[in-house]
PDB file of C-alpha atoms and ligand atoms in Angstrom:
ATOM      1  CA  MET V  89      74.939 -11.909-185.545  1.00 90.00           C
ATOM      2  CA  LYS V  90      71.272 -12.349-184.612  1.00 94.00           C
ATOM      3  CA  ILE V  91      69.043  -9.287-184.789  1.00 97.00           C
ATOM      4  CA  GLY V  92      65.357  -9.496-183.967  1.00 97.00           C
ATOM      5  CA  VAL V  93      62.531  -7.191-184.980  1.00 98.00           C
ATOM      6  CA  LEU V  94      59.545  -7.006-182.636  1.00 98.00           C
ATOM      7  CA  ALA V  95      56.732  -8.303-184.821  1.00 98.00           C
ATOM      8  CA  LEU V  96      53.627  -7.776-182.723  1.00 97.00           C
ATOM      9  CA  GLN V  97      52.343  -4.896-184.841  1.00 94.00           C
ATOM     10  CA  GLY V  98      53.525  -2.189-187.239  1.00 94.00           C
ATOM     11  CA  ALA V  99      56.253  -1.858-189.874  1.00 94.00           C
ATOM     12  CA  PHE V 100      58.418  -4.856-188.953  1.00 97.00           C
ATOM     13  CA  ILE V 101      58.642  -6.479-192.393  1.00 96.00           C
ATOM     14  CA  GLU V 102      60.358  -3.417-193.866  1.00 97.00           C
ATOM     15  CA  HIS V 103      63.096  -3.600-191.199  1.00 97.00           C
ATOM     16  CA  ILE V 104      63.584  -7.331-191.790  1.00 97.00           C
ATOM     17  CA  ARG V 105      63.958  -6.764-195.551  1.00 97.00           C
ATOM     18  CA  ILE V 106      66.640  -4.120-195.060  1.00 97.00           C
ATOM     19  CA  LEU V 107      68.552  -6.271-192.563  1.00 97.00           C
ATOM     20  CA  GLN V 108      68.476  -9.092-195.119  1.00 96.00           C
ATOM     21  CA  GLN V 109      69.783  -6.767-197.821  1.00 96.00           C
ATOM     22  CA  LEU V 110      72.594  -5.747-195.485  1.00 96.00           C
ATOM     23  CA  GLY V 111      73.596  -9.381-195.107  1.00 93.00           C
ATOM     24  CA  VAL V 112      72.297 -10.020-191.589  1.00 93.00           C
ATOM     25  CA  SER V 113      71.612 -13.746-191.647  1.00 86.00           C
ATOM     26  CA  SER V 114      67.997 -14.581-190.855  1.00 87.00           C
ATOM     27  CA  PRO V 115      66.766 -11.489-188.998  1.00 92.00           C
ATOM     28  CA  LEU V 116      64.043 -12.794-186.722  1.00 94.00           C
ATOM     29  CA  PRO V 117      60.463 -11.585-186.284  1.00 97.00           C
ATOM     30  CA  ILE V 118      59.991 -11.720-182.511  1.00 98.00           C
ATOM     31  CA  ARG V 119      56.606 -12.629-181.059  1.00 96.00           C
ATOM     32  CA  LEU V 120      57.464 -14.581-177.914  1.00 95.00           C
ATOM     33  CA  PRO V 121      59.668 -13.708-174.931  1.00 96.00           C
ATOM     34  CA  ALA V 122      61.557 -17.013-175.337  1.00 96.00           C
ATOM     35  CA  GLN V 123      62.870 -15.707-178.670  1.00 96.00           C
ATOM     36  CA  PHE V 124      64.974 -13.049-176.915  1.00 96.00           C
ATOM     37  CA  LYS V 125      67.411 -15.801-175.939  1.00 94.00           C
ATOM     38  CA  GLY V 126      70.553 -15.605-178.038  1.00 92.00           C
ATOM     39  CA  LEU V 127      69.595 -12.325-179.716  1.00 96.00           C
ATOM     40  CA  ASP V 128      72.319  -9.680-180.146  1.00 96.00           C
ATOM     41  CA  GLY V 129      69.884  -6.783-180.522  1.00 97.00           C
ATOM     42  CA  LEU V 130      66.279  -5.834-181.224  1.00 98.00           C
ATOM     43  CA  ILE V 131      64.420  -3.254-183.309  1.00 98.00           C
ATOM     44  CA  ILE V 132      61.045  -1.965-182.113  1.00 98.00           C
ATOM     45  CA  PRO V 133      59.297  -0.744-185.266  1.00 98.00           C
ATOM     46  CA  GLY V 134      56.839   2.048-185.913  1.00 96.00           C
ATOM     47  CA  GLY V 135      53.146   1.359-185.480  1.00 96.00           C
ATOM     48  CA  GLU V 136      50.892   2.434-182.646  1.00 95.00           C
ATOM     49  CA  SER V 137      52.714   2.717-179.345  1.00 96.00           C
ATOM     50  CA  SER V 138      49.685   2.156-177.109  1.00 95.00           C
ATOM     51  CA  THR V 139      48.808  -1.038-179.028  1.00 96.00           C
ATOM     52  CA  LEU V 140      52.436  -2.188-178.986  1.00 96.00           C
ATOM     53  CA  LEU V 141      52.612  -1.697-175.226  1.00 96.00           C
ATOM     54  CA  LYS V 142      49.341  -3.563-174.646  1.00 96.00           C
ATOM     55  CA  LEU V 143      50.529  -6.449-176.811  1.00 97.00           C
ATOM     56  CA  MET V 144      53.872  -6.543-175.029  1.00 97.00           C
ATOM     57  CA  HIS V 145      51.941  -7.181-171.822  1.00 96.00           C
ATOM     58  CA  SER V 146      49.631  -9.774-173.409  1.00 96.00           C
ATOM     59  CA  PHE V 147      52.625 -11.675-174.801  1.00 95.00           C
ATOM     60  CA  GLU V 148      54.484 -11.331-171.474  1.00 96.00           C
ATOM     61  CA  MET V 149      57.358  -9.454-173.041  1.00 97.00           C
ATOM     62  CA  PHE V 150      57.214  -6.122-171.256  1.00 97.00           C
ATOM     63  CA  ASN V 151      59.149  -6.992-168.080  1.00 97.00           C
ATOM     64  CA  VAL V 152      61.560  -9.433-169.736  1.00 97.00           C
ATOM     65  CA  LEU V 153      62.527  -6.891-172.381  1.00 98.00           C
ATOM     66  CA  ARG V 154      62.824  -4.074-169.860  1.00 98.00           C
ATOM     67  CA  GLU V 155      65.228  -6.117-167.714  1.00 98.00           C
ATOM     68  CA  LEU V 156      67.306  -7.064-170.760  1.00 97.00           C
ATOM     69  CA  ILE V 157      67.617  -3.454-171.921  1.00 98.00           C
ATOM     70  CA  LEU V 158      68.586  -2.287-168.452  1.00 97.00           C
ATOM     71  CA  LYS V 159      71.407  -4.852-168.559  1.00 97.00           C
ATOM     72  CA  GLY V 160      72.725  -3.363-171.824  1.00 97.00           C
ATOM     73  CA  PHE V 161      70.870  -5.313-174.529  1.00 98.00           C
ATOM     74  CA  PRO V 162      71.108  -3.217-177.754  1.00 98.00           C
ATOM     75  CA  ILE V 163      67.823  -1.773-178.904  1.00 98.00           C
ATOM     76  CA  TRP V 164      66.609   0.604-181.598  1.00 98.00           C
ATOM     77  CA  GLY V 165      63.126   2.127-181.582  1.00 98.00           C
ATOM     78  CA  THR V 166      61.684   3.855-184.646  1.00 98.00           C
ATOM     79  CA  CYS V 167      58.707   6.191-184.247  1.00 97.00           C
ATOM     80  CA  ALA V 168      56.250   4.260-182.016  1.00 97.00           C
ATOM     81  CA  GLY V 169      59.315   2.257-180.884  1.00 98.00           C
ATOM     82  CA  LEU V 170      60.902   5.484-179.639  1.00 98.00           C
ATOM     83  CA  ILE V 171      57.752   6.268-177.637  1.00 98.00           C
ATOM     84  CA  VAL V 172      57.842   2.773-176.104  1.00 97.00           C
ATOM     85  CA  MET V 173      61.448   3.331-174.931  1.00 98.00           C
ATOM     86  CA  GLY V 174      61.020   6.849-173.532  1.00 97.00           C
ATOM     87  CA  LYS V 175      60.739   7.704-169.856  1.00 96.00           C
ATOM     88  CA  THR V 176      57.578   9.727-170.248  1.00 88.00           C
ATOM     89  CA  SER V 177      55.228  10.414-173.108  1.00 86.00           C
ATOM     90  CA  SER V 178      52.414  12.874-173.410  1.00 87.00           C
ATOM     91  CA  ASN V 179      48.880  11.694-174.323  1.00 77.00           C
ATOM     92  CA  ASN V 180      49.596   8.102-173.412  1.00 77.00           C
ATOM     93  CA  ASP V 181      47.531   5.971-171.042  1.00 80.00           C
ATOM     94  CA  GLU V 182      49.956   3.074-171.237  1.00 88.00           C
ATOM     95  CA  ALA V 183      53.114   3.025-169.108  1.00 93.00           C
ATOM     96  CA  THR V 184      56.184   2.880-171.326  1.00 96.00           C
ATOM     97  CA  LEU V 185      59.320   0.767-170.834  1.00 97.00           C
ATOM     98  CA  ALA V 186      60.953   3.961-169.475  1.00 97.00           C
ATOM     99  CA  VAL V 187      64.483   2.758-170.254  1.00 98.00           C
ATOM    100  CA  MET V 188      65.758   5.849-172.075  1.00 98.00           C
ATOM    101  CA  ASP V 189      66.052   9.219-170.366  1.00 98.00           C
ATOM    102  CA  ILE V 190      63.933  11.165-172.832  1.00 98.00           C
ATOM    103  CA  ALA V 191      60.577  12.914-172.558  1.00 97.00           C
ATOM    104  CA  VAL V 192      58.470  12.319-175.642  1.00 97.00           C
ATOM    105  CA  LYS V 193      55.547  14.113-177.213  1.00 96.00           C
ATOM    106  CA  ARG V 194      53.320  11.767-179.216  1.00 95.00           C
ATOM    107  CA  ASN V 195      51.967  12.957-182.569  1.00 93.00           C
ATOM    108  CA  ALA V 196      54.099  16.074-182.181  1.00 94.00           C
ATOM    109  CA  PHE V 197      53.581  17.150-185.791  1.00 91.00           C
ATOM    110  CA  GLY V 198      49.825  16.608-186.020  1.00 81.00           C
ATOM    111  CA  ARG V 199      47.749  13.894-187.652  1.00 75.00           C
ATOM    112  CA  GLN V 200      48.283  11.449-190.527  1.00 69.00           C
ATOM    113  CA  ILE V 201      47.692  14.250-193.029  1.00 70.00           C
ATOM    114  CA  ASP V 202      50.573  16.201-191.526  1.00 78.00           C
ATOM    115  CA  SER V 203      53.062  13.435-192.262  1.00 88.00           C
ATOM    116  CA  PHE V 204      56.074  14.681-194.172  1.00 93.00           C
ATOM    117  CA  GLU V 205      59.447  13.905-195.686  1.00 95.00           C
ATOM    118  CA  THR V 206      62.511  16.022-195.118  1.00 96.00           C
ATOM    119  CA  ASP V 207      66.250  16.014-195.741  1.00 97.00           C
ATOM    120  CA  LEU V 208      68.007  15.664-192.414  1.00 97.00           C
ATOM    121  CA  ASP V 209      71.544  16.453-191.496  1.00 97.00           C
ATOM    122  CA  ILE V 210      72.680  13.501-189.347  1.00 98.00           C
ATOM    123  CA  PRO V 211      76.419  14.028-188.710  1.00 97.00           C
ATOM    124  CA  ILE V 212      77.086  10.421-187.569  1.00 97.00           C
ATOM    125  CA  LEU V 213      75.956   9.207-191.015  1.00 98.00           C
ATOM    126  CA  GLY V 214      78.324  11.439-192.954  1.00 96.00           C
ATOM    127  CA  ALA V 215      77.880  14.567-195.009  1.00 95.00           C
ATOM    128  CA  SER V 216      75.039  13.677-197.348  1.00 97.00           C
ATOM    129  CA  PRO V 217      71.522  14.381-196.073  1.00 97.00           C
ATOM    130  CA  PHE V 218      69.153  11.582-195.051  1.00 98.00           C
ATOM    131  CA  LYS V 219      65.678  11.664-196.580  1.00 97.00           C
ATOM    132  CA  ALA V 220      63.544  10.992-193.516  1.00 97.00           C
ATOM    133  CA  VAL V 221      59.881   9.970-193.498  1.00 96.00           C
ATOM    134  CA  PHE V 222      57.763  11.220-190.572  1.00 96.00           C
ATOM    135  CA  ILE V 223      54.339   9.604-190.057  1.00 95.00           C
ATOM    136  CA  ARG V 224      52.377  10.884-187.049  1.00 94.00           C
ATOM    137  CA  ALA V 225      55.797  11.108-185.534  1.00 96.00           C
ATOM    138  CA  PRO V 226      56.809  11.850-181.962  1.00 96.00           C
ATOM    139  CA  ALA V 227      59.387  14.427-180.890  1.00 97.00           C
ATOM    140  CA  ILE V 228      61.880  14.267-178.052  1.00 98.00           C
ATOM    141  CA  THR V 229      61.082  17.238-175.835  1.00 98.00           C
ATOM    142  CA  LYS V 230      63.724  16.619-173.182  1.00 98.00           C
ATOM    143  CA  ALA V 231      66.962  14.646-173.232  1.00 98.00           C
ATOM    144  CA  GLY V 232      68.759  13.651-170.015  1.00 98.00           C
ATOM    145  CA  ALA V 233      72.462  14.090-169.328  1.00 98.00           C
ATOM    146  CA  LYS V 234      73.430  10.633-170.647  1.00 97.00           C
ATOM    147  CA  VAL V 235      71.572  11.128-173.918  1.00 98.00           C
ATOM    148  CA  GLU V 236      73.503  12.086-177.027  1.00 98.00           C
ATOM    149  CA  VAL V 237      71.394  14.034-179.521  1.00 98.00           C
ATOM    150  CA  LEU V 238      72.044  12.703-183.043  1.00 98.00           C
ATOM    151  CA  ALA V 239      69.736  14.867-185.153  1.00 98.00           C
ATOM    152  CA  LYS V 240      67.418  17.832-184.967  1.00 97.00           C
ATOM    153  CA  LEU V 241      64.980  19.464-187.352  1.00 96.00           C
ATOM    154  CA  SER V 242      65.848  22.975-188.499  1.00 94.00           C
ATOM    155  CA  ASP V 243      63.628  24.404-185.737  1.00 94.00           C
ATOM    156  CA  GLY V 244      65.686  22.577-183.100  1.00 96.00           C
ATOM    157  CA  THR V 245      63.251  19.701-182.428  1.00 97.00           C
ATOM    158  CA  ILE V 246      65.187  16.580-181.416  1.00 98.00           C
ATOM    159  CA  ILE V 247      64.275  13.591-183.582  1.00 98.00           C
ATOM    160  CA  ALA V 248      67.158  11.137-183.122  1.00 98.00           C
ATOM    161  CA  ALA V 249      69.226  10.266-180.070  1.00 98.00           C
ATOM    162  CA  ARG V 250      71.221   7.548-178.385  1.00 98.00           C
ATOM    163  CA  GLN V 251      71.947   6.566-174.814  1.00 98.00           C
ATOM    164  CA  GLU V 252      74.529   3.813-174.334  1.00 97.00           C
ATOM    165  CA  LYS V 253      73.176   0.852-176.362  1.00 98.00           C
ATOM    166  CA  MET V 254      69.804   2.459-177.037  1.00 98.00           C
ATOM    167  CA  LEU V 255      69.052   4.196-180.324  1.00 98.00           C
ATOM    168  CA  ALA V 256      65.858   6.153-180.997  1.00 98.00           C
ATOM    169  CA  THR V 257      64.632   7.745-184.227  1.00 98.00           C
ATOM    170  CA  ALA V 258      61.313   9.591-184.563  1.00 98.00           C
ATOM    171  CA  PHE V 259      61.217   8.932-188.319  1.00 97.00           C
ATOM    172  CA  HIS V 260      61.103   5.714-190.367  1.00 97.00           C
ATOM    173  CA  PRO V 261      64.508   4.730-191.839  1.00 97.00           C
ATOM    174  CA  GLU V 262      62.901   1.427-192.911  1.00 96.00           C
ATOM    175  CA  LEU V 263      60.727   3.338-195.393  1.00 94.00           C
ATOM    176  CA  SER V 264      63.551   4.954-197.325  1.00 91.00           C
ATOM    177  CA  ASN V 265      66.089   3.443-199.680  1.00 93.00           C
ATOM    178  CA  ASP V 266      68.929   4.758-197.608  1.00 97.00           C
ATOM    179  CA  PHE V 267      70.214   2.056-195.250  1.00 98.00           C
ATOM    180  CA  ARG V 268      72.712   4.171-193.325  1.00 98.00           C
ATOM    181  CA  VAL V 269      70.826   4.197-190.007  1.00 98.00           C
ATOM    182  CA  HIS V 270      70.518   0.394-190.156  1.00 98.00           C
ATOM    183  CA  GLN V 271      74.251   0.168-190.925  1.00 97.00           C
ATOM    184  CA  TYR V 272      74.997   2.499-188.028  1.00 98.00           C
ATOM    185  CA  PHE V 273      72.904   0.368-185.643  1.00 98.00           C
ATOM    186  CA  ILE V 274      74.653  -2.832-186.770  1.00 97.00           C
ATOM    187  CA  SER V 275      78.170  -1.422-186.599  1.00 96.00           C
ATOM    188  CA  GLU V 276      77.883   0.711-183.445  1.00 96.00           C
ATOM    189  CA  PHE V 277      75.413  -1.216-181.284  1.00 97.00           C
ATOM    190  CA  ILE V 278      75.728  -4.893-182.153  1.00 95.00           C
ATOM    191  CA  THR V 279      78.939  -6.349-180.841  1.00 76.00           C
ATOM    192  CA  LYS V 280      78.961  -9.750-182.535  1.00 56.00           C
TER     193      LYS V 280
HETATM  194  N1  LIG W  56      51.539   8.101-183.655  1.00 74.30           N
HETATM  195  C1  LIG W  56      51.982   6.780-183.330  1.00 74.30           C
HETATM  196  C2  LIG W  56      51.985   6.568-181.816  1.00 74.30           C
HETATM  197  O1  LIG W  56      51.670   7.397-181.091  1.00 74.30           O
HETATM  198  C3  LIG W  56      53.357   6.509-183.919  1.00 74.30           C
HETATM  199  C4  LIG W  56      53.293   6.527-185.416  1.00 74.30           C
HETATM  200  C5  LIG W  56      54.298   5.687-186.106  1.00 74.30           C
HETATM  201  O2  LIG W  56      54.940   4.808-185.522  1.00 74.30           O
HETATM  202  N2  LIG W  56      54.401   5.902-187.388  1.00 74.30           N
HETATM  203  O3  LIG W  56      52.320   5.535-181.374  1.00 74.30           O
END
């Protein structure tokens, strides 16, 4: 099983460390489009979505990755990664990959100072709550018919969803000691 983590910018090292702890052999930091060859799935980490999108163009990854995802390549976006995958996003000058049928609001909970941690009920992970870290996080404001909502905040805001082989979380599972979202991605999205 070969899982890559987009390593252009943001919290990619944390994802790689967790994948290693879960026994994924040599998770790969991805910086070149040629590295997509032979990959079984990719994580787009948190960071700054506008910067990530610009870098994806500079490194000639944007179109290659978009085509791959549209053909069913498994992908998981966390925070900025979710924004990159969404169909539309508010306050964003950069066009997104627009592969997942969700509308996204950037910085939906305010600025850095409004970052927070909360216990989430995520039924697909089992009964015990998941301590989720939100850092200038986005929210999903609209989910299309093919999108399955996986978690909401107590006020109803959607913060985790999947569509076919695409997983999106507004929070940072790579910053907690709970590896259940990573396990879920490996077992439900990666076929080999
Ligand atoms: N606010 C960032 C953005 O708009 C996302 C923050 C994060 O990934 N922690 O891209």
